[in-house]
Amino acid sequence: MKDFMQVLRRFVMPYKKYVALSIVFNILSALLNIFSFAALIPILQILFKTDDQVVVTSLMEWGEGSFKDVLINNIYYYINYFIADVGSTTTLLFIGIFLIVATLLKTFAYFLASSSVVPIRTGVVRDMRNQLYNKIVSLPLGFFTEERKGDIIARMTGDVQEVETSIMSSLDLMFKNPILIISYFTTLIILSWQLTLFSVVIIPAIGWFMGWIGRKLKAQSIKAQSLWSDTMSVVEETLGGLRIIKAFCAEDKMRDKFNNINSTYRNDIMKVNIRQNIGHPLSEFLGTCMIVIVLWFGGVLVLNNHSLSGPTFIYYMVILYSIINPLKEVSKVGYNIPKGLASMERIDKILLAENTIKEPERPKHIASDRVP
């Protein structure tokens, strides 16, 4: 994560305005999502006429209690008022309309948040290509005698594309998921701190396991990217020396050389992709296990301890299930970012290369002899 943050500081700083917009819209989307799902509690109480349905006969002024108590009291007051005035079915319709409108606003805020990241992603890749080209033009000729042209072309094309695919495409997830996780987790604590504390014991173990797989993937990615450069170098070597190859009848030798390197690259990239595909089913399985364990413990709180009502517990489970998807996407970022960082290391070999030819601070002017 440290290397990833360094890359962001180097390339994302010119686009701070879009970063701020994305954060604001993601916060708005998370809040709308939480409040829209809160409509499930009165819906369930009206549908099933539960014994713990709250009956409120008077409004509370702001300041008479905590913000949570006053808000819940006034919401239930208006719900009971509408039930007595227009009936349960009409009140249920109004609550459903509120849920639809809140969901519409939430999805629109999510669209604005995702759109704010697009200028960052495309701009950073453009800047990276410009910096690479400017660095190549400014480097002395001696640098290119040590570096094969095919390897440099591979870094300009394949590695930059990998950074765009792995790192820059993860920006949306990095801006959105932490906000969603913090918002949902805060809501879970407010609903039931006992159940949330029990859930927290399980989540770190899952995160550690995902991080361990991500570290294994990064090591394999560096090797695969170097083999891609070798493949491009053989192609460049073949095109540059095609006449010599044909003159000495070395076609079979070059075919074997290219086939060996290409097959090795295929085997390594296949291992990387297989490991990457493990991420989604593995995280889904672990998430299901977590839900089942939490469901059992929550059932104990509802049925035995009566410290949590049935509708509130269902709302809790909805929020808990909603937090699983951001956690799964964070695990995908944990797989994608190491691949991009491996390519970034190869790009930095050019960007951070030292120019051995220095311009003097005080250049001496040499007067040319004039021919009479």
Short mmCIF file of C-alpha atoms in Angstrom, two decimals, residues 7 15 29 55-56 65 82 85 91 93 102 127 183 188 191 202 207 215 219 221 233 253 277 289 300 314 363 372:
data_model
loop_
_atom_site.label_atom_id
_atom_site.label_comp_id
_atom_site.label_asym_id
_atom_site.label_seq_id
_atom_site.Cartn_x
_atom_site.Cartn_y
_atom_site.Cartn_z
CA VAL A 7 2.45 6.43 -7.14
CA TYR A 15 -6.21 16.27 -10.36
CA SER A 29 -24.14 7.89 -1.95
CA VAL A 55 -46.08 3.63 19.38
CA VAL A 56 -45.22 7.33 19.70
CA GLY A 65 -32.42 13.87 23.92
CA PHE A 82 -50.16 8.23 8.80
CA ASP A 85 -55.02 8.78 9.24
CA THR A 91 -48.50 4.28 4.69
CA LEU A 93 -46.95 2.71 -0.16
CA ALA A 102 -33.70 7.46 -2.02
CA ASP A 127 1.05 12.19 -18.22
CA SER A 183 -20.22 4.48 6.90
CA LEU A 188 -23.53 -1.36 12.54
CA LEU A 191 -27.47 -0.66 15.74
CA ILE A 202 -13.79 -12.45 11.96
CA GLY A 207 -8.21 -9.46 5.35
CA ARG A 215 1.90 -10.54 -1.93
CA ALA A 219 6.23 -11.64 -7.00
CA SER A 221 3.80 -10.50 -11.77
CA SER A 233 13.37 -8.07 -27.55
CA LYS A 253 17.03 -21.61 -34.09
CA ASN A 277 -9.58 -15.49 -10.50
CA CYS A 289 -19.25 -18.07 6.32
CA VAL A 300 -29.14 -15.40 20.21
CA ILE A 314 -32.89 -7.75 9.58
CA PRO A 363 28.75 27.30 -19.69
CA PRO A 372 37.36 36.82 -43.89
#
